[in-house]
Amino acid sequence: MIVTLNHFLVLSAMLFSIGLYGALAKKNAVAILMGIEVMLNAVNIAMVAFSRFITPIALTGQIFAIFILTVAAAEAAVGLAVVFAIYRRRDTVDADRINLLRW
Amino acid sequence: MTDPAAVVAFWALAVLAIVAGLGVVVSRNLFHSSIFLIGVFLSVAGLYLVLSADFLFAVQIMVYAGAIAVLVVFAVMLTQQVERGNPENIQWPFALFVAIALFGIMAVLLSGAIFPENRIDQPAFPSTETLARGLFGPFVLPFEIASVLLLAAMVGAIVLAREDQR
């Protein structure tokens, strides 16, 4: 059995779809952010797999993955701070109840 | 990748990552979801190692499993609802359909795609020097912008989460 680039990409697609379901279908804001983190990890797998199989000397995909990781960390910190601030004010983290800006 | 150890490691870590991912979105208890999220992070770190990305393996564990996962656990604990749980909202059947449809399209296209794989060159291992030359060479501008972004995120998170000054 040989493992090719396509195996890693299908795995990345599966993990991305799972994260997408979590981000779309959950009520709790922290659960939505967890789904987003799963999606970002799936994309990182695809990046590193491309780097390994197509440009193994230049490692461009891994540099890209480092930047995705950095941005995901910053976004998780700010997102969870926002969720916490909303919880302190409204005593809820239910995404259906945080609807002041909705039409 | 024909090395049998790598093949076995890939399949084991792939199954682990999928099971942990499903655990994140399906679990009834939000705290269990965060533990499954740590499982996702660690499986992805193992997959980086299978892909010869040793520096990313270490950074993934330190940043994701060591910092972001702790942050998520803090958030889960600090925003505990009286009716604890991890319910789905009203559009969950559409979300399930969209996720399955997207995966179906991507899987069909990706499994049939033919990429110009480079099987001759060996990957740079350890990767740290190549990554450093890249980050301080062609990618120095995104590197500097990323440090400004981290500063902004740090200040923003502190300002958002502090007590109101009355």
PDB file of N, CA, C and O in Angstrom, chain A residues 1 3 5-6 8-9 11 14 17-18 22 24-28 31 37 41 44 48 52-54 56-57 59 62-63 67 69 72-74 77 80 82 85 87-88, chain B residues 1 10 18 21 25 30 41 47-48 51 53 56 60 63-64 68 75 78 80-81 86-89 91 99 103 110 113 118 122-124 130-131 142-143 160-162:
ATOM      1  N   MET A   1       0.850  -1.202   0.000  1.00  0.00           N
ATOM      2  CA  MET A   1       0.000   0.000   0.000  1.00  0.00           C
ATOM      3  C   MET A   1       0.878   1.242   0.000  1.00  0.00           C
ATOM      4  O   MET A   1       1.808   1.326   0.775  1.00  0.00           O
ATOM      5  N   VAL A   3       1.016   5.509   0.103  1.00  0.00           N
ATOM      6  CA  VAL A   3       0.248   6.695   0.501  1.00  0.00           C
ATOM      7  C   VAL A   3       0.671   7.841  -0.401  1.00  0.00           C
ATOM      8  O   VAL A   3       1.841   8.196  -0.448  1.00  0.00           O
ATOM      9  N   LEU A   5      -0.270  11.843  -2.317  1.00  0.00           N
ATOM     10  CA  LEU A   5      -0.783  13.169  -1.960  1.00  0.00           C
ATOM     11  C   LEU A   5      -2.301  13.161  -1.874  1.00  0.00           C
ATOM     12  O   LEU A   5      -2.886  13.815  -1.006  1.00  0.00           O
ATOM     13  N   ASN A   6      -2.959  12.359  -2.747  1.00  0.00           N
ATOM     14  CA  ASN A   6      -4.416  12.358  -2.775  1.00  0.00           C
ATOM     15  C   ASN A   6      -5.001  11.841  -1.458  1.00  0.00           C
ATOM     16  O   ASN A   6      -6.074  12.291  -1.038  1.00  0.00           O
ATOM     17  N   PHE A   8      -3.761  12.319   1.555  1.00  0.00           N
ATOM     18  CA  PHE A   8      -3.726  13.421   2.517  1.00  0.00           C
ATOM     19  C   PHE A   8      -4.798  14.460   2.192  1.00  0.00           C
ATOM     20  O   PHE A   8      -5.412  15.039   3.098  1.00  0.00           O
ATOM     21  N   LEU A   9      -5.034  14.689   0.902  1.00  0.00           N
ATOM     22  CA  LEU A   9      -6.002  15.715   0.531  1.00  0.00           C
ATOM     23  C   LEU A   9      -7.422  15.274   0.856  1.00  0.00           C
ATOM     24  O   LEU A   9      -8.255  16.074   1.283  1.00  0.00           O
ATOM     25  N   LEU A  11      -8.216  13.231   3.264  1.00  0.00           N
ATOM     26  CA  LEU A  11      -8.301  13.352   4.726  1.00  0.00           C
ATOM     27  C   LEU A  11      -8.545  14.788   5.127  1.00  0.00           C
ATOM     28  O   LEU A  11      -9.385  15.086   5.996  1.00  0.00           O
ATOM     29  N   MET A  14     -12.123  15.687   4.454  1.00  0.00           N
ATOM     30  CA  MET A  14     -13.045  15.093   5.425  1.00  0.00           C
ATOM     31  C   MET A  14     -13.029  15.894   6.723  1.00  0.00           C
ATOM     32  O   MET A  14     -14.084  16.230   7.286  1.00  0.00           O
ATOM     33  N   SER A  17     -14.840  19.161   6.271  1.00  0.00           N
ATOM     34  CA  SER A  17     -16.304  19.046   6.266  1.00  0.00           C
ATOM     35  C   SER A  17     -16.829  18.847   7.681  1.00  0.00           C
ATOM     36  O   SER A  17     -17.876  19.391   8.040  1.00  0.00           O
ATOM     37  N   ILE A  18     -16.099  18.082   8.477  1.00  0.00           N
ATOM     38  CA  ILE A  18     -16.529  17.884   9.866  1.00  0.00           C
ATOM     39  C   ILE A  18     -16.506  19.212  10.607  1.00  0.00           C
ATOM     40  O   ILE A  18     -17.459  19.576  11.309  1.00  0.00           O
ATOM     41  N   GLY A  22     -19.590  21.506  12.308  1.00  0.00           N
ATOM     42  CA  GLY A  22     -19.536  22.044  13.663  1.00  0.00           C
ATOM     43  C   GLY A  22     -19.720  23.550  13.692  1.00  0.00           C
ATOM     44  O   GLY A  22     -20.398  24.093  14.569  1.00  0.00           O
ATOM     45  N   LEU A  24     -21.349  25.392  11.504  1.00  0.00           N
ATOM     46  CA  LEU A  24     -22.660  25.832  11.033  1.00  0.00           C
ATOM     47  C   LEU A  24     -23.805  25.384  11.932  1.00  0.00           C
ATOM     48  O   LEU A  24     -24.840  26.024  11.990  1.00  0.00           O
ATOM     49  N   ALA A  25     -23.655  24.245  12.604  1.00  0.00           N
ATOM     50  CA  ALA A  25     -24.816  23.616  13.222  1.00  0.00           C
ATOM     51  C   ALA A  25     -24.874  23.789  14.730  1.00  0.00           C
ATOM     52  O   ALA A  25     -25.812  23.312  15.349  1.00  0.00           O
ATOM     53  N   LYS A  26     -23.897  24.447  15.318  1.00  0.00           N
ATOM     54  CA  LYS A  26     -23.866  24.497  16.771  1.00  0.00           C
ATOM     55  C   LYS A  26     -24.453  25.801  17.279  1.00  0.00           C
ATOM     56  O   LYS A  26     -24.390  26.843  16.616  1.00  0.00           O
ATOM     57  N   LYS A  27     -25.046  25.732  18.507  1.00  0.00           N
ATOM     58  CA  LYS A  27     -25.609  26.930  19.120  1.00  0.00           C
ATOM     59  C   LYS A  27     -24.586  27.645  19.970  1.00  0.00           C
ATOM     60  O   LYS A  27     -24.529  28.875  19.991  1.00  0.00           O
ATOM     61  N   ASN A  28     -23.782  26.907  20.693  1.00  0.00           N
ATOM     62  CA  ASN A  28     -22.835  27.509  21.618  1.00  0.00           C
ATOM     63  C   ASN A  28     -21.697  28.163  20.840  1.00  0.00           C
ATOM     64  O   ASN A  28     -21.116  27.555  19.934  1.00  0.00           O
ATOM     65  N   ALA A  31     -18.436  26.332  20.807  1.00  0.00           N
ATOM     66  CA  ALA A  31     -18.457  25.154  19.939  1.00  0.00           C
ATOM     67  C   ALA A  31     -18.252  25.562  18.491  1.00  0.00           C
ATOM     68  O   ALA A  31     -17.586  24.847  17.723  1.00  0.00           O
ATOM     69  N   GLU A  37     -11.537  25.993  14.358  1.00  0.00           N
ATOM     70  CA  GLU A  37     -10.167  25.523  14.571  1.00  0.00           C
ATOM     71  C   GLU A  37      -9.919  24.204  13.864  1.00  0.00           C
ATOM     72  O   GLU A  37      -8.843  23.978  13.297  1.00  0.00           O
ATOM     73  N   ASN A  41      -7.059  23.461  10.947  1.00  0.00           N
ATOM     74  CA  ASN A  41      -6.111  22.356  10.999  1.00  0.00           C
ATOM     75  C   ASN A  41      -6.172  21.515   9.748  1.00  0.00           C
ATOM     76  O   ASN A  41      -5.153  21.037   9.246  1.00  0.00           O
ATOM     77  N   ASN A  44      -4.275  23.190   7.082  1.00  0.00           N
ATOM     78  CA  ASN A  44      -2.831  23.075   7.333  1.00  0.00           C
ATOM     79  C   ASN A  44      -2.285  21.738   6.875  1.00  0.00           C
ATOM     80  O   ASN A  44      -1.170  21.658   6.334  1.00  0.00           O
ATOM     81  N   VAL A  48       0.820  21.318   4.170  1.00  0.00           N
ATOM     82  CA  VAL A  48       2.068  20.611   4.432  1.00  0.00           C
ATOM     83  C   VAL A  48       2.196  19.416   3.502  1.00  0.00           C
ATOM     84  O   VAL A  48       3.296  19.084   3.051  1.00  0.00           O
ATOM     85  N   ARG A  52       5.257  18.711   0.943  1.00  0.00           N
ATOM     86  CA  ARG A  52       6.067  17.503   1.011  1.00  0.00           C
ATOM     87  C   ARG A  52       6.160  16.814  -0.350  1.00  0.00           C
ATOM     88  O   ARG A  52       7.203  16.293  -0.712  1.00  0.00           O
ATOM     89  N   PHE A  53       5.032  16.803  -1.096  1.00  0.00           N
ATOM     90  CA  PHE A  53       5.020  15.990  -2.302  1.00  0.00           C
ATOM     91  C   PHE A  53       5.411  16.759  -3.551  1.00  0.00           C
ATOM     92  O   PHE A  53       5.860  16.166  -4.515  1.00  0.00           O
ATOM     93  N   ILE A  54       5.228  18.091  -3.565  1.00  0.00           N
ATOM     94  CA  ILE A  54       5.448  18.828  -4.805  1.00  0.00           C
ATOM     95  C   ILE A  54       6.702  19.683  -4.738  1.00  0.00           C
ATOM     96  O   ILE A  54       7.460  19.733  -5.694  1.00  0.00           O
ATOM     97  N   PRO A  56       9.481  19.588  -2.165  1.00  0.00           N
ATOM     98  CA  PRO A  56      10.088  19.145  -0.905  1.00  0.00           C
ATOM     99  C   PRO A  56      11.338  19.915  -0.513  1.00  0.00           C
ATOM    100  O   PRO A  56      11.721  19.902   0.653  1.00  0.00           O
ATOM    101  N   ILE A  57      11.947  20.632  -1.449  1.00  0.00           N
ATOM    102  CA  ILE A  57      13.166  21.361  -1.093  1.00  0.00           C
ATOM    103  C   ILE A  57      12.832  22.741  -0.558  1.00  0.00           C
ATOM    104  O   ILE A  57      13.428  23.192   0.417  1.00  0.00           O
ATOM    105  N   LEU A  59       9.917  23.957   0.787  1.00  0.00           N
ATOM    106  CA  LEU A  59       9.087  23.999   1.998  1.00  0.00           C
ATOM    107  C   LEU A  59       8.179  25.218   2.053  1.00  0.00           C
ATOM    108  O   LEU A  59       7.912  25.745   3.122  1.00  0.00           O
ATOM    109  N   GLN A  62       4.982  24.672   4.152  1.00  0.00           N
ATOM    110  CA  GLN A  62       5.147  24.683   5.603  1.00  0.00           C
ATOM    111  C   GLN A  62       5.222  26.107   6.114  1.00  0.00           C
ATOM    112  O   GLN A  62       4.706  26.413   7.194  1.00  0.00           O
ATOM    113  N   ILE A  63       5.846  27.009   5.348  1.00  0.00           N
ATOM    114  CA  ILE A  63       5.867  28.416   5.767  1.00  0.00           C
ATOM    115  C   ILE A  63       4.453  28.965   5.781  1.00  0.00           C
ATOM    116  O   ILE A  63       4.036  29.677   6.707  1.00  0.00           O
ATOM    117  N   PHE A  67       2.107  30.495   8.971  1.00  0.00           N
ATOM    118  CA  PHE A  67       1.319  31.721   9.034  1.00  0.00           C
ATOM    119  C   PHE A  67      -0.141  31.439   9.357  1.00  0.00           C
ATOM    120  O   PHE A  67      -0.775  32.189  10.108  1.00  0.00           O
ATOM    121  N   LEU A  69      -1.197  29.031  11.177  1.00  0.00           N
ATOM    122  CA  LEU A  69      -1.192  28.717  12.596  1.00  0.00           C
ATOM    123  C   LEU A  69      -1.176  29.991  13.413  1.00  0.00           C
ATOM    124  O   LEU A  69      -1.907  30.119  14.415  1.00  0.00           O
ATOM    125  N   ALA A  72      -4.498  31.730  13.169  1.00  0.00           N
ATOM    126  CA  ALA A  72      -5.522  30.977  13.906  1.00  0.00           C
ATOM    127  C   ALA A  72      -5.387  31.206  15.402  1.00  0.00           C
ATOM    128  O   ALA A  72      -6.395  31.311  16.112  1.00  0.00           O
ATOM    129  N   ALA A  73      -4.156  31.292  15.891  1.00  0.00           N
ATOM    130  CA  ALA A  73      -3.957  31.557  17.313  1.00  0.00           C
ATOM    131  C   ALA A  73      -4.478  32.937  17.681  1.00  0.00           C
ATOM    132  O   ALA A  73      -5.204  33.101  18.671  1.00  0.00           O
ATOM    133  N   ALA A  74      -4.141  33.949  16.877  1.00  0.00           N
ATOM    134  CA  ALA A  74      -4.626  35.303  17.157  1.00  0.00           C
ATOM    135  C   ALA A  74      -6.147  35.357  17.107  1.00  0.00           C
ATOM    136  O   ALA A  74      -6.794  35.964  17.961  1.00  0.00           O
ATOM    137  N   ALA A  77      -7.748  33.708  20.150  1.00  0.00           N
ATOM    138  CA  ALA A  77      -7.655  34.547  21.345  1.00  0.00           C
ATOM    139  C   ALA A  77      -8.702  35.656  21.314  1.00  0.00           C
ATOM    140  O   ALA A  77      -9.464  35.846  22.267  1.00  0.00           O
ATOM    141  N   LEU A  80     -12.395  34.243  21.472  1.00  0.00           N
ATOM    142  CA  LEU A  80     -12.820  33.806  22.796  1.00  0.00           C
ATOM    143  C   LEU A  80     -12.947  34.982  23.750  1.00  0.00           C
ATOM    144  O   LEU A  80     -13.804  34.966  24.644  1.00  0.00           O
ATOM    145  N   VAL A  82     -14.035  37.915  22.807  1.00  0.00           N
ATOM    146  CA  VAL A  82     -15.350  38.475  22.445  1.00  0.00           C
ATOM    147  C   VAL A  82     -16.465  37.652  23.084  1.00  0.00           C
ATOM    148  O   VAL A  82     -17.420  38.193  23.649  1.00  0.00           O
ATOM    149  N   ALA A  85     -16.639  38.435  26.712  1.00  0.00           N
ATOM    150  CA  ALA A  85     -17.219  39.750  26.979  1.00  0.00           C
ATOM    151  C   ALA A  85     -18.740  39.718  26.792  1.00  0.00           C
ATOM    152  O   ALA A  85     -19.484  40.321  27.574  1.00  0.00           O
ATOM    153  N   TYR A  87     -20.625  37.100  27.178  1.00  0.00           N
ATOM    154  CA  TYR A  87     -21.201  36.327  28.275  1.00  0.00           C
ATOM    155  C   TYR A  87     -21.327  37.184  29.523  1.00  0.00           C
ATOM    156  O   TYR A  87     -22.298  37.093  30.275  1.00  0.00           O
ATOM    157  N   ARG A  88     -20.312  38.049  29.755  1.00  0.00           N
ATOM    158  CA  ARG A  88     -20.363  38.888  30.956  1.00  0.00           C
ATOM    159  C   ARG A  88     -21.522  39.861  30.882  1.00  0.00           C
ATOM    160  O   ARG A  88     -22.166  40.152  31.879  1.00  0.00           O
TER     161      ARG A  88
ATOM    162  N   MET B   1       4.857   7.620  -0.909  1.00  0.00           N
ATOM    163  CA  MET B   1       5.421   7.283   0.401  1.00  0.00           C
ATOM    164  C   MET B   1       5.241   5.795   0.605  1.00  0.00           C
ATOM    165  O   MET B   1       4.141   5.324   0.837  1.00  0.00           O
ATOM    166  N   PHE B  10       0.319   6.842   8.941  1.00  0.00           N
ATOM    167  CA  PHE B  10      -0.675   7.699   8.293  1.00  0.00           C
ATOM    168  C   PHE B  10      -2.083   7.192   8.556  1.00  0.00           C
ATOM    169  O   PHE B  10      -2.978   7.961   8.939  1.00  0.00           O
ATOM    170  N   ILE B  18     -10.019  11.743  12.349  1.00  0.00           N
ATOM    171  CA  ILE B  18     -11.436  11.769  11.968  1.00  0.00           C
ATOM    172  C   ILE B  18     -12.320  11.471  13.177  1.00  0.00           C
ATOM    173  O   ILE B  18     -13.337  12.134  13.403  1.00  0.00           O
ATOM    174  N   GLY B  21     -12.290  14.474  15.362  1.00  0.00           N
ATOM    175  CA  GLY B  21     -13.092  15.539  14.766  1.00  0.00           C
ATOM    176  C   GLY B  21     -14.581  15.292  14.934  1.00  0.00           C
ATOM    177  O   GLY B  21     -15.356  16.195  15.262  1.00  0.00           O
ATOM    178  N   VAL B  25     -17.681  17.569  17.154  1.00  0.00           N
ATOM    179  CA  VAL B  25     -18.961  18.123  16.715  1.00  0.00           C
ATOM    180  C   VAL B  25     -20.156  17.337  17.218  1.00  0.00           C
ATOM    181  O   VAL B  25     -21.272  17.826  17.166  1.00  0.00           O
ATOM    182  N   LEU B  30     -19.827  19.871  26.352  1.00  0.00           N
ATOM    183  CA  LEU B  30     -18.905  20.827  25.708  1.00  0.00           C
ATOM    184  C   LEU B  30     -17.472  20.599  26.155  1.00  0.00           C
ATOM    185  O   LEU B  30     -16.524  20.789  25.375  1.00  0.00           O
ATOM    186  N   PHE B  41      -5.769  18.148  17.477  1.00  0.00           N
ATOM    187  CA  PHE B  41      -4.490  18.854  17.358  1.00  0.00           C
ATOM    188  C   PHE B  41      -3.322  17.884  17.396  1.00  0.00           C
ATOM    189  O   PHE B  41      -2.361  18.006  16.615  1.00  0.00           O
ATOM    190  N   LEU B  47       0.564  13.783  11.977  1.00  0.00           N
ATOM    191  CA  LEU B  47       0.566  13.764  10.511  1.00  0.00           C
ATOM    192  C   LEU B  47       1.657  14.662   9.957  1.00  0.00           C
ATOM    193  O   LEU B  47       2.255  14.367   8.919  1.00  0.00           O
ATOM    194  N   TYR B  48       1.942  15.788  10.659  1.00  0.00           N
ATOM    195  CA  TYR B  48       3.064  16.622  10.228  1.00  0.00           C
ATOM    196  C   TYR B  48       4.360  15.836  10.278  1.00  0.00           C
ATOM    197  O   TYR B  48       5.221  15.952   9.403  1.00  0.00           O
ATOM    198  N   LEU B  51       4.770  13.651   7.451  1.00  0.00           N
ATOM    199  CA  LEU B  51       5.113  14.438   6.265  1.00  0.00           C
ATOM    200  C   LEU B  51       6.467  15.113   6.390  1.00  0.00           C
ATOM    201  O   LEU B  51       6.750  16.067   5.666  1.00  0.00           O
ATOM    202  N   ALA B  53       7.637  17.134   8.533  1.00  0.00           N
ATOM    203  CA  ALA B  53       7.620  18.530   8.978  1.00  0.00           C
ATOM    204  C   ALA B  53       7.882  18.538  10.475  1.00  0.00           C
ATOM    205  O   ALA B  53       6.961  18.669  11.275  1.00  0.00           O
ATOM    206  N   LEU B  56       7.167  21.970  12.366  1.00  0.00           N
ATOM    207  CA  LEU B  56       5.726  22.207  12.508  1.00  0.00           C
ATOM    208  C   LEU B  56       5.107  21.267  13.531  1.00  0.00           C
ATOM    209  O   LEU B  56       4.154  21.632  14.215  1.00  0.00           O
ATOM    210  N   GLN B  60       3.092  22.926  16.394  1.00  0.00           N
ATOM    211  CA  GLN B  60       1.670  22.589  16.515  1.00  0.00           C
ATOM    212  C   GLN B  60       1.339  22.186  17.936  1.00  0.00           C
ATOM    213  O   GLN B  60       0.343  22.626  18.509  1.00  0.00           O
ATOM    214  N   VAL B  63       1.769  25.447  20.246  1.00  0.00           N
ATOM    215  CA  VAL B  63       0.813  26.536  20.055  1.00  0.00           C
ATOM    216  C   VAL B  63      -0.623  26.037  20.167  1.00  0.00           C
ATOM    217  O   VAL B  63      -1.419  26.561  20.930  1.00  0.00           O
ATOM    218  N   TYR B  64      -0.966  24.981  19.403  1.00  0.00           N
ATOM    219  CA  TYR B  64      -2.360  24.550  19.397  1.00  0.00           C
ATOM    220  C   TYR B  64      -2.711  23.793  20.670  1.00  0.00           C
ATOM    221  O   TYR B  64      -3.576  24.202  21.428  1.00  0.00           O
ATOM    222  N   ILE B  68      -3.819  27.217  22.531  1.00  0.00           N
ATOM    223  CA  ILE B  68      -5.194  27.436  22.067  1.00  0.00           C
ATOM    224  C   ILE B  68      -6.154  26.491  22.777  1.00  0.00           C
ATOM    225  O   ILE B  68      -7.271  26.869  23.150  1.00  0.00           O
ATOM    226  N   ALA B  75     -12.395  29.138  28.180  1.00  0.00           N
ATOM    227  CA  ALA B  75     -13.640  29.734  27.708  1.00  0.00           C
ATOM    228  C   ALA B  75     -14.822  28.839  28.051  1.00  0.00           C
ATOM    229  O   ALA B  75     -15.878  29.321  28.458  1.00  0.00           O
ATOM    230  N   LEU B  78     -15.443  29.242  31.811  1.00  0.00           N
ATOM    231  CA  LEU B  78     -15.905  30.548  32.272  1.00  0.00           C
ATOM    232  C   LEU B  78     -17.295  30.885  31.749  1.00  0.00           C
ATOM    233  O   LEU B  78     -17.969  31.737  32.308  1.00  0.00           O
ATOM    234  N   GLN B  80     -19.891  28.729  31.391  1.00  0.00           N
ATOM    235  CA  GLN B  80     -20.747  27.576  31.650  1.00  0.00           C
ATOM    236  C   GLN B  80     -22.212  28.009  31.742  1.00  0.00           C
ATOM    237  O   GLN B  80     -22.558  28.939  32.448  1.00  0.00           O
ATOM    238  N   GLN B  81     -23.032  27.337  31.005  1.00  0.00           N
ATOM    239  CA  GLN B  81     -24.460  27.623  31.053  1.00  0.00           C
ATOM    240  C   GLN B  81     -25.107  26.744  32.108  1.00  0.00           C
ATOM    241  O   GLN B  81     -24.620  25.681  32.442  1.00  0.00           O
ATOM    242  N   ASN B  86     -24.383  20.770  24.480  1.00  0.00           N
ATOM    243  CA  ASN B  86     -23.811  21.218  23.215  1.00  0.00           C
ATOM    244  C   ASN B  86     -24.852  21.011  22.120  1.00  0.00           C
ATOM    245  O   ASN B  86     -24.677  20.175  21.238  1.00  0.00           O
ATOM    246  N   PRO B  87     -25.970  21.745  22.180  1.00  0.00           N
ATOM    247  CA  PRO B  87     -27.059  21.447  21.257  1.00  0.00           C
ATOM    248  C   PRO B  87     -26.774  21.987  19.858  1.00  0.00           C
ATOM    249  O   PRO B  87     -25.950  22.885  19.665  1.00  0.00           O
ATOM    250  N   GLU B  88     -27.487  21.425  18.897  1.00  0.00           N
ATOM    251  CA  GLU B  88     -27.433  21.941  17.535  1.00  0.00           C
ATOM    252  C   GLU B  88     -28.495  23.015  17.374  1.00  0.00           C
ATOM    253  O   GLU B  88     -29.511  23.010  18.053  1.00  0.00           O
ATOM    254  N   ASN B  89     -28.243  23.930  16.429  1.00  0.00           N
ATOM    255  CA  ASN B  89     -29.266  24.948  16.216  1.00  0.00           C
ATOM    256  C   ASN B  89     -30.260  24.452  15.178  1.00  0.00           C
ATOM    257  O   ASN B  89     -30.218  23.291  14.758  1.00  0.00           O
ATOM    258  N   GLN B  91     -30.759  24.931  12.073  1.00  0.00           N
ATOM    259  CA  GLN B  91     -30.421  24.644  10.677  1.00  0.00           C
ATOM    260  C   GLN B  91     -29.483  23.457  10.544  1.00  0.00           C
ATOM    261  O   GLN B  91     -28.804  23.322   9.537  1.00  0.00           O
ATOM    262  N   ALA B  99     -22.289  19.944   4.462  1.00  0.00           N
ATOM    263  CA  ALA B  99     -20.982  19.355   4.777  1.00  0.00           C
ATOM    264  C   ALA B  99     -20.756  18.075   3.990  1.00  0.00           C
ATOM    265  O   ALA B  99     -19.680  17.853   3.419  1.00  0.00           O
ATOM    266  N   PHE B 103     -17.981  17.537   1.057  1.00  0.00           N
ATOM    267  CA  PHE B 103     -16.992  16.472   1.139  1.00  0.00           C
ATOM    268  C   PHE B 103     -17.092  15.551  -0.064  1.00  0.00           C
ATOM    269  O   PHE B 103     -16.073  15.103  -0.606  1.00  0.00           O
ATOM    270  N   LEU B 110     -10.616  15.192  -5.694  1.00  0.00           N
ATOM    271  CA  LEU B 110      -9.244  15.053  -5.216  1.00  0.00           C
ATOM    272  C   LEU B 110      -8.713  13.651  -5.433  1.00  0.00           C
ATOM    273  O   LEU B 110      -7.524  13.471  -5.688  1.00  0.00           O
ATOM    274  N   ALA B 113      -7.531  13.442  -9.014  1.00  0.00           N
ATOM    275  CA  ALA B 113      -6.589  14.439  -9.518  1.00  0.00           C
ATOM    276  C   ALA B 113      -5.194  13.838  -9.649  1.00  0.00           C
ATOM    277  O   ALA B 113      -4.792  12.989  -8.860  1.00  0.00           O
ATOM    278  N   ASN B 118       6.871  15.256  -6.959  1.00  0.00           N
ATOM    279  CA  ASN B 118       8.326  15.236  -7.036  1.00  0.00           C
ATOM    280  C   ASN B 118       8.813  14.101  -6.157  1.00  0.00           C
ATOM    281  O   ASN B 118       8.942  14.235  -4.945  1.00  0.00           O
ATOM    282  N   GLN B 122      14.531  14.520  -1.816  1.00  0.00           N
ATOM    283  CA  GLN B 122      14.148  14.220  -0.451  1.00  0.00           C
ATOM    284  C   GLN B 122      13.816  15.515   0.277  1.00  0.00           C
ATOM    285  O   GLN B 122      14.453  16.539   0.030  1.00  0.00           O
ATOM    286  N   PRO B 123      12.836  15.490   1.187  1.00  0.00           N
ATOM    287  CA  PRO B 123      12.502  16.735   1.890  1.00  0.00           C
ATOM    288  C   PRO B 123      13.620  17.177   2.813  1.00  0.00           C
ATOM    289  O   PRO B 123      14.391  16.345   3.299  1.00  0.00           O
ATOM    290  N   ALA B 124      13.700  18.478   3.018  1.00  0.00           N
ATOM    291  CA  ALA B 124      14.699  19.023   3.924  1.00  0.00           C
ATOM    292  C   ALA B 124      14.378  18.574   5.342  1.00  0.00           C
ATOM    293  O   ALA B 124      13.318  18.853   5.867  1.00  0.00           O
ATOM    294  N   THR B 130      15.694  25.501   6.657  1.00  0.00           N
ATOM    295  CA  THR B 130      15.020  25.926   5.430  1.00  0.00           C
ATOM    296  C   THR B 130      13.874  26.879   5.743  1.00  0.00           C
ATOM    297  O   THR B 130      13.669  27.880   5.052  1.00  0.00           O
ATOM    298  N   LEU B 131      13.117  26.569   6.821  1.00  0.00           N
ATOM    299  CA  LEU B 131      12.027  27.464   7.201  1.00  0.00           C
ATOM    300  C   LEU B 131      12.564  28.821   7.624  1.00  0.00           C
ATOM    301  O   LEU B 131      11.989  29.860   7.285  1.00  0.00           O
ATOM    302  N   PRO B 142       5.472  39.075   5.269  1.00  0.00           N
ATOM    303  CA  PRO B 142       4.399  38.451   6.063  1.00  0.00           C
ATOM    304  C   PRO B 142       4.820  38.139   7.486  1.00  0.00           C
ATOM    305  O   PRO B 142       3.997  38.185   8.405  1.00  0.00           O
ATOM    306  N   PHE B 143       6.083  37.840   7.686  1.00  0.00           N
ATOM    307  CA  PHE B 143       6.586  37.563   9.023  1.00  0.00           C
ATOM    308  C   PHE B 143       6.436  38.788   9.915  1.00  0.00           C
ATOM    309  O   PHE B 143       5.952  38.697  11.049  1.00  0.00           O
ATOM    310  N   LEU B 160     -10.807  43.564  25.445  1.00  0.00           N
ATOM    311  CA  LEU B 160     -12.164  43.015  25.388  1.00  0.00           C
ATOM    312  C   LEU B 160     -12.537  42.289  26.665  1.00  0.00           C
ATOM    313  O   LEU B 160     -13.702  42.298  27.065  1.00  0.00           O
ATOM    314  N   ALA B 161     -11.579  41.653  27.292  1.00  0.00           N
ATOM    315  CA  ALA B 161     -11.928  40.750  28.382  1.00  0.00           C
ATOM    316  C   ALA B 161     -11.747  41.369  29.753  1.00  0.00           C
ATOM    317  O   ALA B 161     -12.023  40.707  30.744  1.00  0.00           O
ATOM    318  N   ARG B 162     -11.313  42.622  29.842  1.00  0.00           N
ATOM    319  CA  ARG B 162     -11.077  43.153  31.185  1.00  0.00           C
ATOM    320  C   ARG B 162     -12.386  43.667  31.780  1.00  0.00           C
ATOM    321  O   ARG B 162     -13.397  43.820  31.098  1.00  0.00           O
TER     322      ARG B 162
END
